[in-house]
Coordinates of C-alpha atoms in Angstrom, one line a residue:
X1 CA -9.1 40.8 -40.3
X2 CA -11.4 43.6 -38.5
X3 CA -15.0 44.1 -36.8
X4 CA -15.1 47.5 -37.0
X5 CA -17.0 49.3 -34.3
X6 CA -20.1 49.9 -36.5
X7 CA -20.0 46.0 -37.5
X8 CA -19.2 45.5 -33.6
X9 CA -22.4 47.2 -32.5
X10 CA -24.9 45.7 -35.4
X11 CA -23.7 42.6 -34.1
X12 CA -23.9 42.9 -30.2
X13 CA -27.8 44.2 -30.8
X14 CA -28.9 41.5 -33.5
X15 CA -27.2 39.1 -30.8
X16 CA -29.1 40.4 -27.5
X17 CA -32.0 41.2 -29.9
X18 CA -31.9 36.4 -30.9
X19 CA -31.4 36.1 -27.3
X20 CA -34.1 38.0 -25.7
X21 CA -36.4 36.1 -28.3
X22 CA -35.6 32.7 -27.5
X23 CA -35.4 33.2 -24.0
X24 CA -39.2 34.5 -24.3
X25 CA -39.9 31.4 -26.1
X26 CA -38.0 29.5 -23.1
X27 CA -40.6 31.6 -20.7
X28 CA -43.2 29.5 -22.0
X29 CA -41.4 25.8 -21.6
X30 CA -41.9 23.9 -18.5
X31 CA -40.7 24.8 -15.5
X32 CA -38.2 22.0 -15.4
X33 CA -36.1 24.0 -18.7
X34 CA -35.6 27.3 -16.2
X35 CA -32.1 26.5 -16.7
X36 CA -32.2 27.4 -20.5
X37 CA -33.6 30.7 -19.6
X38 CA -31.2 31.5 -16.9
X39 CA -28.6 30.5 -19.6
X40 CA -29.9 32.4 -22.1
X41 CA -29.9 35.3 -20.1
X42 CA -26.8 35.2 -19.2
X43 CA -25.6 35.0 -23.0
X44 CA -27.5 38.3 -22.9
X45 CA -25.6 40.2 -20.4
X46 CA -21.9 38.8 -22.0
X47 CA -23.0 40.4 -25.3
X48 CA -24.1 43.7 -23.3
X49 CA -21.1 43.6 -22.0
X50 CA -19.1 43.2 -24.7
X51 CA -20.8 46.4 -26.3
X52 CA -20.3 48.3 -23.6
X53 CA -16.6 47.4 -23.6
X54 CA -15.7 47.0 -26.8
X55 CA -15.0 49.1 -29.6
X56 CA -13.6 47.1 -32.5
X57 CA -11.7 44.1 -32.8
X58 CA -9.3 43.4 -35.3
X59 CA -6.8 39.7 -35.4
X60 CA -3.8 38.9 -37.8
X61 CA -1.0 36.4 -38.4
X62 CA 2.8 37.0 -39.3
X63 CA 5.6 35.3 -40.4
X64 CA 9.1 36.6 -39.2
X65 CA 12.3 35.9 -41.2
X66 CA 13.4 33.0 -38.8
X67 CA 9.9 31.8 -39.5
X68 CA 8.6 32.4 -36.2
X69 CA 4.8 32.4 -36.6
X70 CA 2.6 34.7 -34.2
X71 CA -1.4 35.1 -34.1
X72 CA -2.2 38.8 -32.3
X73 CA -5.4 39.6 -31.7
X74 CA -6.5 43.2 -30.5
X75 CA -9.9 44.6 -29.3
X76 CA -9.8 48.5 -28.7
X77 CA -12.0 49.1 -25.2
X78 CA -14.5 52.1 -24.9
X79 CA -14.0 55.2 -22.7
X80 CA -15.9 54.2 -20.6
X81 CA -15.2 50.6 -20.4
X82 CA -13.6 48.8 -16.9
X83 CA -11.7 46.6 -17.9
X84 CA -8.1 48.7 -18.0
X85 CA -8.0 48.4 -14.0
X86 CA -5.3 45.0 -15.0
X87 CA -2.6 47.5 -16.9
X88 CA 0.4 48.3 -15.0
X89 CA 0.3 44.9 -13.6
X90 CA 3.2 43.0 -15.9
X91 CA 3.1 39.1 -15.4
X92 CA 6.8 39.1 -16.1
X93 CA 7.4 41.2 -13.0
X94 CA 5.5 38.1 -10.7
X95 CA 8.6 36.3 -11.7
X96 CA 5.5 33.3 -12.2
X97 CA 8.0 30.1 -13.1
X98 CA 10.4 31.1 -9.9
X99 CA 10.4 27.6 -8.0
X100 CA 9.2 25.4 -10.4
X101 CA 11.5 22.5 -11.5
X102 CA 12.9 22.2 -15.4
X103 CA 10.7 18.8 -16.0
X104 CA 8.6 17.8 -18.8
X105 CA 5.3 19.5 -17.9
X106 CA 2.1 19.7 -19.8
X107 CA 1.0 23.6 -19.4
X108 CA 2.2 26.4 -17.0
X109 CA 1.1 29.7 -16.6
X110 CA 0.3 32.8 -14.6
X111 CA -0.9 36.2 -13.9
X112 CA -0.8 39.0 -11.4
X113 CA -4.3 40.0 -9.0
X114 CA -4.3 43.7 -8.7
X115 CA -6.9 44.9 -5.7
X116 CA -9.8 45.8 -8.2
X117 CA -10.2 42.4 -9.8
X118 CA -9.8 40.8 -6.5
X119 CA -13.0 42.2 -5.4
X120 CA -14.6 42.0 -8.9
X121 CA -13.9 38.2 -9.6
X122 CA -15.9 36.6 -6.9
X123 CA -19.3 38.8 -7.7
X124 CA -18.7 37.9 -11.7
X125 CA -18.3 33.9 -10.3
X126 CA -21.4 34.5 -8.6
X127 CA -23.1 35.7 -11.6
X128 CA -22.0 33.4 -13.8
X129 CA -23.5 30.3 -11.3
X130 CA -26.8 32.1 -10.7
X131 CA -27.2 31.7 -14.6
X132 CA -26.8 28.0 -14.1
X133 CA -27.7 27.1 -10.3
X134 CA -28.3 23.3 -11.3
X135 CA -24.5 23.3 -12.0
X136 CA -23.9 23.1 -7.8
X137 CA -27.5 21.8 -6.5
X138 CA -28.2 25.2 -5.8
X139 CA -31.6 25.6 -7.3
X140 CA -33.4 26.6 -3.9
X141 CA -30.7 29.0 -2.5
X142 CA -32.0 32.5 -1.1
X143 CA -29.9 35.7 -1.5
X144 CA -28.0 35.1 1.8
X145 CA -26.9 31.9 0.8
X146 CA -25.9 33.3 -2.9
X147 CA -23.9 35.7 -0.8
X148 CA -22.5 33.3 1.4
X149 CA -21.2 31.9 -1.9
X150 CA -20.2 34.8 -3.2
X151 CA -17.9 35.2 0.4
X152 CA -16.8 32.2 0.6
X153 CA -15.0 33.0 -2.9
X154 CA -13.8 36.4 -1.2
X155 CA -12.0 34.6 0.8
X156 CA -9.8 32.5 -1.3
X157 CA -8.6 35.8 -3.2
X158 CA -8.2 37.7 -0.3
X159 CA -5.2 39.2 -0.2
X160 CA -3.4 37.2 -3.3
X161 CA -1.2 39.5 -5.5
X162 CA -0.3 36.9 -8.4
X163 CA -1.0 33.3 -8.8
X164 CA 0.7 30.6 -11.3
X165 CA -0.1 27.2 -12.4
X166 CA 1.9 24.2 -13.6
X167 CA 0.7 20.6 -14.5
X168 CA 3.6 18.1 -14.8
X169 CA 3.6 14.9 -17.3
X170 CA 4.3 13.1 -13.9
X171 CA 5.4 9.2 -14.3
X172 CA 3.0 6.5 -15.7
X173 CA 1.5 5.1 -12.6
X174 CA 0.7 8.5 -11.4
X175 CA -3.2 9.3 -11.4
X176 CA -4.4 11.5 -13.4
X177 CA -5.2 14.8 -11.1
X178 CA -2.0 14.9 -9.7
X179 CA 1.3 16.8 -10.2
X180 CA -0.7 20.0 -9.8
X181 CA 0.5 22.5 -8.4
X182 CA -0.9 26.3 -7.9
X183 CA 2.0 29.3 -6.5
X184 CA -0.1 32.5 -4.6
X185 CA 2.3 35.4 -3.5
X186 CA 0.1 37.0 -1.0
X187 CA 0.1 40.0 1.5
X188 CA 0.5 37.4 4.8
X189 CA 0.6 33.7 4.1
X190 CA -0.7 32.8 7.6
X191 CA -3.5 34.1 7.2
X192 CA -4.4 33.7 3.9
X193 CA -4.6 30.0 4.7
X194 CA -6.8 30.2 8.3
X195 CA -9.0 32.2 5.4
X196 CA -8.9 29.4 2.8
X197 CA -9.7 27.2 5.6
X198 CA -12.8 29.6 6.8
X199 CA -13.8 29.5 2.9
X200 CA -13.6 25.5 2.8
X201 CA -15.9 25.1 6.1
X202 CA -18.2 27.6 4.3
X203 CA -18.3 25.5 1.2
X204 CA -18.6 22.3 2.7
X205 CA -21.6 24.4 4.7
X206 CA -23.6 25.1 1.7
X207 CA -22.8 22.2 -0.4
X208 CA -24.6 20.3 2.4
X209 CA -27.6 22.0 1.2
X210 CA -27.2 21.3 -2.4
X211 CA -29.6 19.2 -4.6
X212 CA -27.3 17.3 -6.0
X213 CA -27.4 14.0 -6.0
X214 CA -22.8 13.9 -6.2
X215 CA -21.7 15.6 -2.8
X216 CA -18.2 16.5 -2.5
X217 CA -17.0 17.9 0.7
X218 CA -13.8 18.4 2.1
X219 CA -12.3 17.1 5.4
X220 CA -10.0 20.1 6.2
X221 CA -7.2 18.9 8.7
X222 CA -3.9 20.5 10.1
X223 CA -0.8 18.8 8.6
X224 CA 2.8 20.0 8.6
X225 CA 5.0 19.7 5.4
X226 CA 8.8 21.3 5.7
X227 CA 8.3 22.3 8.9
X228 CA 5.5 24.8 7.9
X229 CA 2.2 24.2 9.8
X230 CA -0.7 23.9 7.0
X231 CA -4.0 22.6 5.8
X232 CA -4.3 18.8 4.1
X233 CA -7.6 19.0 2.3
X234 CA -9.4 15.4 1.0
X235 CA -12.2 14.6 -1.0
X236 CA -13.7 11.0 -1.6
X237 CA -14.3 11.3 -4.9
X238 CA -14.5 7.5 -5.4
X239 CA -18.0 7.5 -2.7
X240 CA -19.1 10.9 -4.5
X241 CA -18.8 9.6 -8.4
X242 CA -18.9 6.1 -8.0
X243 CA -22.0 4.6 -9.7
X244 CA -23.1 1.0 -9.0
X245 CA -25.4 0.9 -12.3
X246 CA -22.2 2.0 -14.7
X247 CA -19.3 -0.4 -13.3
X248 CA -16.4 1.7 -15.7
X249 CA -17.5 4.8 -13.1
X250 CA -14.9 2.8 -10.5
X251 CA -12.5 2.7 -13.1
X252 CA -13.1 6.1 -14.4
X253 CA -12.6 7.6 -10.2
X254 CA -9.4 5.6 -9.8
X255 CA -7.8 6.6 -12.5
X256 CA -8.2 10.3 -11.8
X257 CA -7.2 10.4 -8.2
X258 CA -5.6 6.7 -7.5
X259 CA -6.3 3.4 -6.1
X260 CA -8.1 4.9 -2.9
X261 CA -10.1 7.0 -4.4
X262 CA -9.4 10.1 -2.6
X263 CA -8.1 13.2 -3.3
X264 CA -5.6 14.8 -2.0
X265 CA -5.5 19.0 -1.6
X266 CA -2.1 20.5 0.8
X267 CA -2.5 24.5 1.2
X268 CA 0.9 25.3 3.2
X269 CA 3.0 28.1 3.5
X270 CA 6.4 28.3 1.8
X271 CA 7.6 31.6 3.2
X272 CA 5.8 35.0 4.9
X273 CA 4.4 36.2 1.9
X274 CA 3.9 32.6 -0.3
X275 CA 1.5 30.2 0.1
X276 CA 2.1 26.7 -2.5
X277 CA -1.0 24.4 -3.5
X278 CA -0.5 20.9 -4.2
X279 CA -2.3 18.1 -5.9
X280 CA 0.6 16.3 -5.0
X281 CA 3.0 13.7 -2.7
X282 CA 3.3 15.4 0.4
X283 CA 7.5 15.3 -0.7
X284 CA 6.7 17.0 -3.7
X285 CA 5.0 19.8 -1.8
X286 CA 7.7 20.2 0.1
X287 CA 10.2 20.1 -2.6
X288 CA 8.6 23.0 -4.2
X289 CA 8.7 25.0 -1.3
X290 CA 11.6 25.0 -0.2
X291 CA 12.6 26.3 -4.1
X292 CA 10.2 28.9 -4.0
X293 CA 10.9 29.9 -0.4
X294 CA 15.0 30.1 -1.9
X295 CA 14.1 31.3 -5.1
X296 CA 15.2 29.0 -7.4
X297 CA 14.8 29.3 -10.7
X298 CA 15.3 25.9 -12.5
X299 CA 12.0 25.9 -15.1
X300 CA 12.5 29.6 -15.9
X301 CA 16.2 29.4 -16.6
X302 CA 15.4 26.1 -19.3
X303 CA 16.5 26.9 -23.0
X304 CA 13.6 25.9 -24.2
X305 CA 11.2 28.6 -22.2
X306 CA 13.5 31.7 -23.0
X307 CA 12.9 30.6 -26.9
X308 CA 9.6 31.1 -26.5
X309 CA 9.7 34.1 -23.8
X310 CA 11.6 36.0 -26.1
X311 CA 8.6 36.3 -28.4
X312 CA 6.3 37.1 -26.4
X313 CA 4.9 40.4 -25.3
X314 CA 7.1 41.5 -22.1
X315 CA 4.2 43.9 -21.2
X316 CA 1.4 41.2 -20.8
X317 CA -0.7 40.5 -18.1
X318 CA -1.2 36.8 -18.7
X319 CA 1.0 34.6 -19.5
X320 CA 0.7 30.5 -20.6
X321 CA 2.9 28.3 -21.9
X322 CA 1.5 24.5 -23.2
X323 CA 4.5 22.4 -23.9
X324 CA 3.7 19.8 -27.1
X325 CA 6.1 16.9 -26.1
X326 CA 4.3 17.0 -22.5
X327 CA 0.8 17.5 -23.9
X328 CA 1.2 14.5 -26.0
X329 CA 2.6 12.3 -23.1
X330 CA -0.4 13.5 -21.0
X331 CA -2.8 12.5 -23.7
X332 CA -1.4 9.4 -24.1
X333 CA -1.6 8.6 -20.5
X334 CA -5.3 9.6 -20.4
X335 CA -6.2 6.8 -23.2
X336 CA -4.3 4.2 -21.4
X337 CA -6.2 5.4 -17.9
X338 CA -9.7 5.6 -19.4
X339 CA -10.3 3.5 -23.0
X340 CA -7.7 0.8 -22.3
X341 CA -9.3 -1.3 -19.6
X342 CA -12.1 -0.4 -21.3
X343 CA -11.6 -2.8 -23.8
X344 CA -9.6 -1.5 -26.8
X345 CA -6.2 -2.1 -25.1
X346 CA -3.2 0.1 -24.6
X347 CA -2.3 2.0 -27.2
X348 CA 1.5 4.2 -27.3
X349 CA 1.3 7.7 -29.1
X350 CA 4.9 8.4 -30.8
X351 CA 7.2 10.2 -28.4
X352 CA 6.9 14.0 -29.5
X353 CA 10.4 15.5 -30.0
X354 CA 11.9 17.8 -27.6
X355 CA 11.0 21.7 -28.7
X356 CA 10.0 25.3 -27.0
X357 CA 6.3 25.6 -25.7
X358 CA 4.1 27.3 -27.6
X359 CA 3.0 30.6 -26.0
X360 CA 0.0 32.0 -25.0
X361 CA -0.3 36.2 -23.4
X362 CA -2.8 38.5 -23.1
X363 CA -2.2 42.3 -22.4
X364 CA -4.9 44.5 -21.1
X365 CA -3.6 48.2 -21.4
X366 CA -5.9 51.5 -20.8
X367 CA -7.6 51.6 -24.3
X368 CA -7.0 47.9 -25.8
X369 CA -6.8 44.1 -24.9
X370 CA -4.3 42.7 -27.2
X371 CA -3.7 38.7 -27.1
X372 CA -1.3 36.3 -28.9
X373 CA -0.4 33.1 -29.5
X374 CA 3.1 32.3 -31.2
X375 CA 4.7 29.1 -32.2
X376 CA 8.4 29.0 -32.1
X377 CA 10.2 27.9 -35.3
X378 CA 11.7 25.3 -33.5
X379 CA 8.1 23.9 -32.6
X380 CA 6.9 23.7 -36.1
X381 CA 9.9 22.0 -36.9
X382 CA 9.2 19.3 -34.3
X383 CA 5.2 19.1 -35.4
X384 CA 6.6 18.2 -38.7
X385 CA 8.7 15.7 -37.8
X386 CA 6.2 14.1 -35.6
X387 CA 3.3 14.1 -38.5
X388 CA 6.3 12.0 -40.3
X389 CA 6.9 9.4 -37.2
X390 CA 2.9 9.3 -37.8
X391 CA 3.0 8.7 -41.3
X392 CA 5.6 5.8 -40.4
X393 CA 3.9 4.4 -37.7
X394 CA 0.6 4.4 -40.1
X395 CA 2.0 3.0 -43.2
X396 CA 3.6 -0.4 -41.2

């Protein structure tokens, strides 16, 4: 299936051409709807952006002989596009699943930070909230506190080469945001995190500010963890999104962050050039850095990975893997967090059998982005024979 870049074009126009019409309709709503306009332009620069970047697009799906099914997407970029500033930059060379332990996790993934897109992130963020300022409680901010946003963000990029992400199933008591854990490899550890604390005090700065009637800032203290000296970032999110007139809200906090309600952030070194965030036990923290710091390789080395590594496009920039048998788990603990003690009562998905991820890359090379998702043979065989310990479950 192709746009081709005539079809492309008549598109992006007929698109910015509905936008700019409704938001001139919005111009005429009450002031209280500013918000729609500021969204709707913003859906007015994306498209102009896509036209200026985009030549034609063009998506197809194939069936290898071991029955290996892949979805590839490509979109061929304009001369004079931006967006080829991320080729060169192979997320299989930031060796993203070094350090992280083979257990059952729900999604993982990673990606490499060259210089250019650490300085062009924070201004798109910035754009992107100006569009919908209610989103913060920043309705009223001038353009030194939108830079002062916009800052604050430079700072938590500063310096950071390649990041990667893993949530873990983590055990049925655990709540909900936890087992989360984030991997920067950065030019000086040390002071990437005096920086991420500079960027937190900023944060917490203008949130005090914000019209929002749920305030959220962080107490940033010193803590130590493996004998690394560190930041231990907590957030009451019981007191912020607790509501006395909806009683579930208590229930609702407490199963995302645990009994006390607070949340728990470490930011901590794990070696001169690594800096791990955790979601996590303090032990846990620890436990991972002292495997990244050695660089162990326990999740990466897993059977089950290199199935689905091996189809993948070595040359991407982005990679993501999403797990089925730890997706379901997760989802299952969700329902039994939120709707059980809501009244329905626990309910137990079937276990989902053991299989690869199914894997998730996108490649951005001087004159295309190409993307892909692919689904191990292996992992349709397991769908199939969970849709049959459904069919079981359903028909007792």
């Amino acid at each position: 299936v192709a746009l081709t870049p005539s079809g492309l074009k008549a598109l992006a126009e007929l698109g910015k051409s509905d936008a700019a019409g409704q938001r001139a309709l919005a111009a005429q709503t009450p002031p209280g709807l500013q918000s729609l306009q500021d969204m709707l332009q913003f859906y007015e620069q994306l498209l102009q952006f896509l036209g200026a970047e985009v030549e034609c697009i063009a998506a197809g799906l194939s069936i290898d002989g071991n029955a290996n099914v892949k979805v590839v997407a490509n979109a061929v970029l304009t001369s004079e596009g931006k967006l080829a500033g991320l080729a060169g930059h192979r997320a299989s060379e930031a060796k993203l699943l070094v350090g992280y332990a083979n257990e059952p996790f729900v999604v993982a993934g990673g990606f490499p930070i060259p210089p250019a897109y650490r300085d062009a992130a924070p201004a798109l963020a910035r754009q992107v909230l100006e569009a919908w300022p209610a989103l913060y409680g920043f309705e009223d901010f001038t353009a030194k506190d939108w830079a002062d946003v916009e800052n604050s963000w430079k700072q938590t990029v500063a310096g950071v080469q390649s990041i990667s992400a893993m949530l873990y199933v983590g055990e049925e008591d655990d709540p909900l945001l936890d087992n989360i854990y984030v991997v920067l490899n950065v030019d000086d550890s040390r002071q990437y995190v005096d920086s991420y604390a500079s960027a937190g005090k900023k944060w917490n700065e203008l949130m005090s500010r914000s019209t929002s009637d749920v305030a959220l800032p962080a107490t940033i203290a010193d803590v130590e963890v493996a004998g690394q000296k560190g930041l231990l970032m907590t957030e009451d999110v019981l007191k912020a999104g607790e509501d006395p007139n909806v009683p579930t809200s208590r229930i609702v906090m407490k199963a995302l962050v645990g009994e006390d309600g607070v949340a728990e952030t470490f930011v901590v070194p794990a070696d001169q050039d690594t800096v791990v965030i955790g979601m996590a036990g303090k032990d846990d923290v620890a436990k991972l850095m002292k495997a990244v710091a050695s660089g162990e390789s326990g999740l990466e080395k897993s059977v089950a990975i290199q199935t689905s590594a091996r189809l993948l496009n070595e040359n991407a920039n982005l990679l993501a893997l999403v797990s089925p048998k730890g997706l379901v788990a997760y989802i299952d603990r969700v329902y039994n967090k939120f709707l059980a003690p809501l009244g329905p009562g626990g309910f137990e998905l079937p276990e989902y059998p053991e299989s690869p991820p199914i894997g998730m890359t996108l490649a951005v090379g001087d004159d295309r982005v190409t993307g892909e998702i692919v689904w191990p043979a292996e992992t349709l065989s397991g769908l199939a024979d969970y849709i049959k310990k459904w069919d079981e479950r359903m028909a007792r």
